[in-house]
Amino acid sequence: MKKDIINFIEKNKIIAICRGIYGEKLVQLVEALYNGGVKLVEVTFDQGDENCIEKTSEAIKELTSKFNGKVKFGAGTVITTEQVYAAKNSGAEYILAPNSDVEIIKLANELDLVTIPGAMTSTEILSAHKAGADFVKLFPAGTLGLKYVRDILGPINNVKFIAAAGVTPENLGDFLNLGFVGAGISNYITNKDMVNSGDFDTLTNHAKEIMKIAKE
């Protein structure tokens, strides 16, 4: 099962990052993204919200029920063991984090969750890989830039990388052409103002644009 999710991520490439969006608005957003070809969605734990475990768990449960396997859901910003268990119990099939925590990676692997920890330096990247990370999320990829990426990929060519933070239509193709297996994208396809105003057609079109680049 875990291998299937890994293959699904590698095939579909783009993970839409949904932060602070819940209920019917989130369902409508995921529907819009799916209509645009996006089949991977991350629902984050908002660490500033004391009810984040309950909110994110309920959101993932509702989404997995409504989309019935058409979209694969993951939990994002997973930084505690409690959140790992909550992700698993809610039906998430993969977890993402802004950091690399060996304890979190190992627990998630024990629970058969695909792991995508965040890392910036070569030490963090290789530590995550050694701990059993399935992918490593280079974070913040847009800020680090393509020159940094090229320098990292020279010696570290045995890790499956996903780019996140600052990935846009302008640089997505560059990351993929350098060998990244995918990218996490937030504002361009999950813009909260557009969600709140009901402008889902624009988000669908943005998703189509991103997926076209991903397939080229």
PDB file of C-alpha atoms in Angstrom:
ATOM      1  CA  MET A   1       0.000   0.000   0.000  1.00  0.00           C
ATOM      2  CA  LYS A   2       2.768   2.438   0.913  1.00  0.00           C
ATOM      3  CA  LYS A   3       4.542   1.674  -2.354  1.00  0.00           C
ATOM      4  CA  ASP A   4       1.328   2.519  -4.213  1.00  0.00           C
ATOM      5  CA  ILE A   5       1.170   5.945  -2.565  1.00  0.00           C
ATOM      6  CA  ILE A   6       4.826   6.614  -3.377  1.00  0.00           C
ATOM      7  CA  ASN A   7       4.134   5.744  -7.012  1.00  0.00           C
ATOM      8  CA  PHE A   8       1.003   7.905  -7.001  1.00  0.00           C
ATOM      9  CA  ILE A   9       2.995  10.897  -5.720  1.00  0.00           C
ATOM     10  CA  GLU A  10       5.716  10.386  -8.323  1.00  0.00           C
ATOM     11  CA  LYS A  11       3.121  10.115 -11.089  1.00  0.00           C
ATOM     12  CA  ASN A  12       0.984  13.103 -10.105  1.00  0.00           C
ATOM     13  CA  LYS A  13       3.821  15.332  -8.845  1.00  0.00           C
ATOM     14  CA  ILE A  14       1.848  18.318  -7.506  1.00  0.00           C
ATOM     15  CA  ILE A  15       0.714  18.480  -3.875  1.00  0.00           C
ATOM     16  CA  ALA A  16      -1.756  21.280  -3.175  1.00  0.00           C
ATOM     17  CA  ILE A  17      -1.135  22.760   0.270  1.00  0.00           C
ATOM     18  CA  CYS A  18      -4.367  23.752   2.039  1.00  0.00           C
ATOM     19  CA  ARG A  19      -3.785  25.829   5.149  1.00  0.00           C
ATOM     20  CA  GLY A  20      -6.526  27.232   7.381  1.00  0.00           C
ATOM     21  CA  ILE A  21      -9.408  26.157   5.120  1.00  0.00           C
ATOM     22  CA  TYR A  22     -12.084  23.814   6.468  1.00  0.00           C
ATOM     23  CA  GLY A  23     -15.630  22.572   5.949  1.00  0.00           C
ATOM     24  CA  GLU A  24     -17.568  23.105   2.734  1.00  0.00           C
ATOM     25  CA  LYS A  25     -15.059  25.647   1.423  1.00  0.00           C
ATOM     26  CA  LEU A  26     -12.322  23.026   1.619  1.00  0.00           C
ATOM     27  CA  VAL A  27     -14.487  20.455  -0.158  1.00  0.00           C
ATOM     28  CA  GLN A  28     -15.222  22.976  -2.918  1.00  0.00           C
ATOM     29  CA  LEU A  29     -11.520  23.798  -3.201  1.00  0.00           C
ATOM     30  CA  VAL A  30     -10.509  20.167  -3.545  1.00  0.00           C
ATOM     31  CA  GLU A  31     -13.219  19.665  -6.165  1.00  0.00           C
ATOM     32  CA  ALA A  32     -11.866  22.654  -8.087  1.00  0.00           C
ATOM     33  CA  LEU A  33      -8.318  21.307  -7.847  1.00  0.00           C
ATOM     34  CA  TYR A  34      -9.423  17.861  -8.974  1.00  0.00           C
ATOM     35  CA  ASN A  35     -11.182  19.419 -11.968  1.00  0.00           C
ATOM     36  CA  GLY A  36      -7.846  21.006 -12.780  1.00  0.00           C
ATOM     37  CA  GLY A  37      -6.011  17.691 -12.589  1.00  0.00           C
ATOM     38  CA  VAL A  38      -4.527  17.910  -9.081  1.00  0.00           C
ATOM     39  CA  LYS A  39      -4.893  14.616  -7.215  1.00  0.00           C
ATOM     40  CA  LEU A  40      -2.683  15.190  -4.160  1.00  0.00           C
ATOM     41  CA  VAL A  41      -3.846  17.441  -1.334  1.00  0.00           C
ATOM     42  CA  GLU A  42      -2.142  18.309   1.938  1.00  0.00           C
ATOM     43  CA  VAL A  43      -4.265  19.571   4.832  1.00  0.00           C
ATOM     44  CA  THR A  44      -1.995  21.206   7.370  1.00  0.00           C
ATOM     45  CA  PHE A  45      -2.009  21.246  11.141  1.00  0.00           C
ATOM     46  CA  ASP A  46      -2.126  24.932  12.069  1.00  0.00           C
ATOM     47  CA  GLN A  47       0.292  25.010  14.978  1.00  0.00           C
ATOM     48  CA  GLY A  48      -1.073  28.358  16.168  1.00  0.00           C
ATOM     49  CA  ASP A  49      -4.555  26.886  16.640  1.00  0.00           C
ATOM     50  CA  GLU A  50      -5.058  24.890  19.837  1.00  0.00           C
ATOM     51  CA  ASN A  51      -7.804  22.917  18.073  1.00  0.00           C
ATOM     52  CA  CYS A  52      -5.659  22.042  15.055  1.00  0.00           C
ATOM     53  CA  ILE A  53      -5.664  18.293  15.659  1.00  0.00           C
ATOM     54  CA  GLU A  54      -9.441  18.135  15.789  1.00  0.00           C
ATOM     55  CA  LYS A  55      -9.928  20.473  12.802  1.00  0.00           C
ATOM     56  CA  THR A  56      -7.394  18.803  10.536  1.00  0.00           C
ATOM     57  CA  SER A  57      -8.493  15.293  11.481  1.00  0.00           C
ATOM     58  CA  GLU A  58     -12.137  16.057  10.760  1.00  0.00           C
ATOM     59  CA  ALA A  59     -11.224  17.737   7.467  1.00  0.00           C
ATOM     60  CA  ILE A  60      -9.213  14.756   6.237  1.00  0.00           C
ATOM     61  CA  LYS A  61     -11.926  12.313   7.304  1.00  0.00           C
ATOM     62  CA  GLU A  62     -14.550  14.272   5.383  1.00  0.00           C
ATOM     63  CA  LEU A  63     -12.374  14.600   2.288  1.00  0.00           C
ATOM     64  CA  THR A  64     -11.373  10.933   2.145  1.00  0.00           C
ATOM     65  CA  SER A  65     -15.045  10.007   2.427  1.00  0.00           C
ATOM     66  CA  LYS A  66     -16.204  12.397  -0.296  1.00  0.00           C
ATOM     67  CA  PHE A  67     -13.460  11.769  -2.841  1.00  0.00           C
ATOM     68  CA  ASN A  68     -13.238   8.009  -2.314  1.00  0.00           C
ATOM     69  CA  GLY A  69      -9.699   7.421  -3.551  1.00  0.00           C
ATOM     70  CA  LYS A  70      -9.793   9.842  -6.506  1.00  0.00           C
ATOM     71  CA  VAL A  71      -7.591  12.218  -4.510  1.00  0.00           C
ATOM     72  CA  LYS A  72      -4.868  11.119  -2.086  1.00  0.00           C
ATOM     73  CA  PHE A  73      -4.767  13.162   1.120  1.00  0.00           C
ATOM     74  CA  GLY A  74      -1.871  13.903   3.407  1.00  0.00           C
ATOM     75  CA  ALA A  75      -1.413  15.812   6.646  1.00  0.00           C
ATOM     76  CA  GLY A  76       0.996  18.725   6.659  1.00  0.00           C
ATOM     77  CA  THR A  77       3.101  20.495   9.282  1.00  0.00           C
ATOM     78  CA  VAL A  78       3.236  17.299  11.306  1.00  0.00           C
ATOM     79  CA  ILE A  79       5.689  18.013  14.127  1.00  0.00           C
ATOM     80  CA  THR A  80       4.497  15.904  17.089  1.00  0.00           C
ATOM     81  CA  THR A  81       3.868  12.200  17.615  1.00  0.00           C
ATOM     82  CA  GLU A  82       0.274  13.029  18.559  1.00  0.00           C
ATOM     83  CA  GLN A  83      -0.201  14.601  15.144  1.00  0.00           C
ATOM     84  CA  VAL A  84       1.286  11.531  13.429  1.00  0.00           C
ATOM     85  CA  TYR A  85      -1.291   9.303  15.120  1.00  0.00           C
ATOM     86  CA  ALA A  86      -4.062  11.801  14.337  1.00  0.00           C
ATOM     87  CA  ALA A  87      -3.041  11.835  10.684  1.00  0.00           C
ATOM     88  CA  LYS A  88      -3.109   8.049  10.494  1.00  0.00           C
ATOM     89  CA  ASN A  89      -6.442   7.760  12.290  1.00  0.00           C
ATOM     90  CA  SER A  90      -8.067  10.364  10.056  1.00  0.00           C
ATOM     91  CA  GLY A  91      -7.181   8.480   6.879  1.00  0.00           C
ATOM     92  CA  ALA A  92      -4.146  10.451   5.697  1.00  0.00           C
ATOM     93  CA  GLU A  93      -1.784   8.364   3.574  1.00  0.00           C
ATOM     94  CA  TYR A  94       1.296  10.571   3.805  1.00  0.00           C
ATOM     95  CA  ILE A  95       2.653  13.252   6.103  1.00  0.00           C
ATOM     96  CA  LEU A  96       4.739  16.341   5.465  1.00  0.00           C
ATOM     97  CA  ALA A  97       6.713  18.551   7.821  1.00  0.00           C
ATOM     98  CA  PRO A  98       8.807  21.720   7.636  1.00  0.00           C
ATOM     99  CA  ASN A  99      11.611  19.963   9.525  1.00  0.00           C
ATOM    100  CA  SER A 100      13.348  16.613   9.800  1.00  0.00           C
ATOM    101  CA  ASP A 101      12.606  14.862  13.081  1.00  0.00           C
ATOM    102  CA  VAL A 102      13.974  11.319  13.194  1.00  0.00           C
ATOM    103  CA  GLU A 103      11.393  10.269  15.812  1.00  0.00           C
ATOM    104  CA  ILE A 104       8.531  11.490  13.621  1.00  0.00           C
ATOM    105  CA  ILE A 105       9.925   9.781  10.508  1.00  0.00           C
ATOM    106  CA  LYS A 106      10.392   6.449  12.242  1.00  0.00           C
ATOM    107  CA  LEU A 107       6.940   6.501  13.871  1.00  0.00           C
ATOM    108  CA  ALA A 108       5.266   7.372  10.580  1.00  0.00           C
ATOM    109  CA  ASN A 109       7.085   4.509   8.875  1.00  0.00           C
ATOM    110  CA  GLU A 110       5.913   2.132  11.591  1.00  0.00           C
ATOM    111  CA  LEU A 111       2.347   3.281  10.873  1.00  0.00           C
ATOM    112  CA  ASP A 112       2.834   2.717   7.121  1.00  0.00           C
ATOM    113  CA  LEU A 113       2.588   6.415   6.265  1.00  0.00           C
ATOM    114  CA  VAL A 114       4.640   7.874   3.437  1.00  0.00           C
ATOM    115  CA  THR A 115       7.048  10.417   4.920  1.00  0.00           C
ATOM    116  CA  ILE A 116       8.010  13.785   3.414  1.00  0.00           C
ATOM    117  CA  PRO A 117      10.035  15.729   6.010  1.00  0.00           C
ATOM    118  CA  GLY A 118      11.434  19.162   5.258  1.00  0.00           C
ATOM    119  CA  ALA A 119      15.132  19.945   5.071  1.00  0.00           C
ATOM    120  CA  MET A 120      17.439  22.694   3.887  1.00  0.00           C
ATOM    121  CA  THR A 121      21.055  21.713   4.484  1.00  0.00           C
ATOM    122  CA  SER A 122      22.940  18.676   3.239  1.00  0.00           C
ATOM    123  CA  THR A 123      23.173  17.415   6.827  1.00  0.00           C
ATOM    124  CA  GLU A 124      19.402  17.645   7.336  1.00  0.00           C
ATOM    125  CA  ILE A 125      18.679  16.063   3.963  1.00  0.00           C
ATOM    126  CA  LEU A 126      20.903  13.062   4.509  1.00  0.00           C
ATOM    127  CA  SER A 127      19.788  12.620   8.122  1.00  0.00           C
ATOM    128  CA  ALA A 128      16.181  12.449   6.966  1.00  0.00           C
ATOM    129  CA  HIS A 129      17.071  10.025   4.195  1.00  0.00           C
ATOM    130  CA  LYS A 130      19.026   7.813   6.589  1.00  0.00           C
ATOM    131  CA  ALA A 131      16.079   7.805   9.026  1.00  0.00           C
ATOM    132  CA  GLY A 132      13.877   6.350   6.289  1.00  0.00           C
ATOM    133  CA  ALA A 133      12.192   9.336   4.656  1.00  0.00           C
ATOM    134  CA  ASP A 134      10.494   8.357   1.406  1.00  0.00           C
ATOM    135  CA  PHE A 135      10.948  11.852  -0.018  1.00  0.00           C
ATOM    136  CA  VAL A 136      12.719  14.939   1.288  1.00  0.00           C
ATOM    137  CA  LYS A 137      10.981  18.288   0.930  1.00  0.00           C
ATOM    138  CA  LEU A 138      13.513  21.001   0.136  1.00  0.00           C
ATOM    139  CA  PHE A 139      12.186  23.927   2.136  1.00  0.00           C
ATOM    140  CA  PRO A 140      12.031  26.818   1.382  1.00  0.00           C
ATOM    141  CA  ALA A 141      12.929  25.917  -2.187  1.00  0.00           C
ATOM    142  CA  GLY A 142      12.018  29.232  -3.817  1.00  0.00           C
ATOM    143  CA  THR A 143      14.103  31.218  -1.350  1.00  0.00           C
ATOM    144  CA  LEU A 144      17.095  28.891  -1.655  1.00  0.00           C
ATOM    145  CA  GLY A 145      17.006  29.219  -5.429  1.00  0.00           C
ATOM    146  CA  LEU A 146      18.085  27.095  -8.350  1.00  0.00           C
ATOM    147  CA  LYS A 147      21.840  27.632  -7.916  1.00  0.00           C
ATOM    148  CA  TYR A 148      21.612  26.231  -4.387  1.00  0.00           C
ATOM    149  CA  VAL A 149      19.584  23.319  -5.712  1.00  0.00           C
ATOM    150  CA  ARG A 150      22.144  22.504  -8.393  1.00  0.00           C
ATOM    151  CA  ASP A 151      24.938  22.532  -5.828  1.00  0.00           C
ATOM    152  CA  ILE A 152      22.974  20.221  -3.499  1.00  0.00           C
ATOM    153  CA  LEU A 153      22.000  17.803  -6.258  1.00  0.00           C
ATOM    154  CA  GLY A 154      25.593  17.321  -7.355  1.00  0.00           C
ATOM    155  CA  PRO A 155      26.707  15.124  -4.438  1.00  0.00           C
ATOM    156  CA  ILE A 156      23.227  14.174  -3.187  1.00  0.00           C
ATOM    157  CA  ASN A 157      21.754  12.359  -6.162  1.00  0.00           C
ATOM    158  CA  ASN A 158      20.260   9.402  -4.282  1.00  0.00           C
ATOM    159  CA  VAL A 159      17.354  11.251  -2.614  1.00  0.00           C
ATOM    160  CA  LYS A 160      13.865  11.862  -3.999  1.00  0.00           C
ATOM    161  CA  PHE A 161      13.263  15.602  -3.637  1.00  0.00           C
ATOM    162  CA  ILE A 162      10.043  17.590  -3.533  1.00  0.00           C
ATOM    163  CA  ALA A 163      10.270  21.383  -3.776  1.00  0.00           C
ATOM    164  CA  ALA A 164       8.093  23.473  -1.469  1.00  0.00           C
ATOM    165  CA  ALA A 165       7.572  27.157  -0.598  1.00  0.00           C
ATOM    166  CA  GLY A 166       7.976  29.688  -3.352  1.00  0.00           C
ATOM    167  CA  VAL A 167       7.259  27.265  -6.187  1.00  0.00           C
ATOM    168  CA  THR A 168       5.473  29.104  -9.011  1.00  0.00           C
ATOM    169  CA  PRO A 169       4.533  28.522 -12.649  1.00  0.00           C
ATOM    170  CA  GLU A 170       7.726  30.404 -13.509  1.00  0.00           C
ATOM    171  CA  ASN A 171      10.134  28.070 -11.679  1.00  0.00           C
ATOM    172  CA  LEU A 172       8.255  24.750 -11.371  1.00  0.00           C
ATOM    173  CA  GLY A 173       9.612  23.449 -14.663  1.00  0.00           C
ATOM    174  CA  ASP A 174      13.153  24.299 -13.599  1.00  0.00           C
ATOM    175  CA  PHE A 175      12.854  22.260 -10.391  1.00  0.00           C
ATOM    176  CA  LEU A 176      11.398  19.293 -12.244  1.00  0.00           C
ATOM    177  CA  ASN A 177      14.005  19.484 -15.002  1.00  0.00           C
ATOM    178  CA  LEU A 178      16.742  19.394 -12.357  1.00  0.00           C
ATOM    179  CA  GLY A 179      15.391  16.074 -11.124  1.00  0.00           C
ATOM    180  CA  PHE A 180      12.812  16.904  -8.455  1.00  0.00           C
ATOM    181  CA  VAL A 181      10.000  14.352  -8.424  1.00  0.00           C
ATOM    182  CA  GLY A 182       7.351  16.894  -7.504  1.00  0.00           C
ATOM    183  CA  ALA A 183       6.402  20.085  -5.694  1.00  0.00           C
ATOM    184  CA  GLY A 184       4.151  21.383  -2.951  1.00  0.00           C
ATOM    185  CA  ILE A 185       2.259  24.489  -4.050  1.00  0.00           C
ATOM    186  CA  SER A 186       0.050  26.672  -1.895  1.00  0.00           C
ATOM    187  CA  ASN A 187      -1.105  30.197  -2.725  1.00  0.00           C
ATOM    188  CA  TYR A 188      -1.273  29.915  -6.512  1.00  0.00           C
ATOM    189  CA  ILE A 189      -3.767  27.054  -6.423  1.00  0.00           C
ATOM    190  CA  THR A 190      -5.203  27.329  -2.890  1.00  0.00           C
ATOM    191  CA  ASN A 191      -5.492  31.108  -2.459  1.00  0.00           C
ATOM    192  CA  LYS A 192      -7.648  31.742   0.586  1.00  0.00           C
ATOM    193  CA  ASP A 193      -9.117  35.018  -0.714  1.00  0.00           C
ATOM    194  CA  MET A 194     -10.274  33.265  -3.883  1.00  0.00           C
ATOM    195  CA  VAL A 195     -11.701  30.408  -1.836  1.00  0.00           C
ATOM    196  CA  ASN A 196     -13.613  32.800   0.431  1.00  0.00           C
ATOM    197  CA  SER A 197     -14.977  34.745  -2.558  1.00  0.00           C
ATOM    198  CA  GLY A 198     -15.971  31.532  -4.338  1.00  0.00           C
ATOM    199  CA  ASP A 199     -13.659  32.062  -7.300  1.00  0.00           C
ATOM    200  CA  PHE A 200     -13.077  28.369  -7.819  1.00  0.00           C
ATOM    201  CA  ASP A 201     -12.993  28.605 -11.621  1.00  0.00           C
ATOM    202  CA  THR A 202      -9.780  30.629 -11.439  1.00  0.00           C
ATOM    203  CA  LEU A 203      -8.237  28.083  -9.086  1.00  0.00           C
ATOM    204  CA  THR A 204      -9.209  25.274 -11.455  1.00  0.00           C
ATOM    205  CA  ASN A 205      -7.515  27.148 -14.301  1.00  0.00           C
ATOM    206  CA  HIS A 206      -4.410  27.696 -12.159  1.00  0.00           C
ATOM    207  CA  ALA A 207      -4.369  23.988 -11.355  1.00  0.00           C
ATOM    208  CA  LYS A 208      -4.608  23.129 -15.066  1.00  0.00           C
ATOM    209  CA  GLU A 209      -1.678  25.469 -15.771  1.00  0.00           C
ATOM    210  CA  ILE A 210       0.453  23.866 -13.054  1.00  0.00           C
ATOM    211  CA  MET A 211      -0.395  20.334 -14.154  1.00  0.00           C
ATOM    212  CA  LYS A 212       0.441  21.151 -17.781  1.00  0.00           C
ATOM    213  CA  ILE A 213       3.919  22.240 -16.670  1.00  0.00           C
ATOM    214  CA  ALA A 214       4.286  19.128 -14.504  1.00  0.00           C
ATOM    215  CA  LYS A 215       3.498  16.848 -17.443  1.00  0.00           C
ATOM    216  CA  GLU A 216       5.849  18.529 -19.918  1.00  0.00           C
TER     217      GLU A 216
END
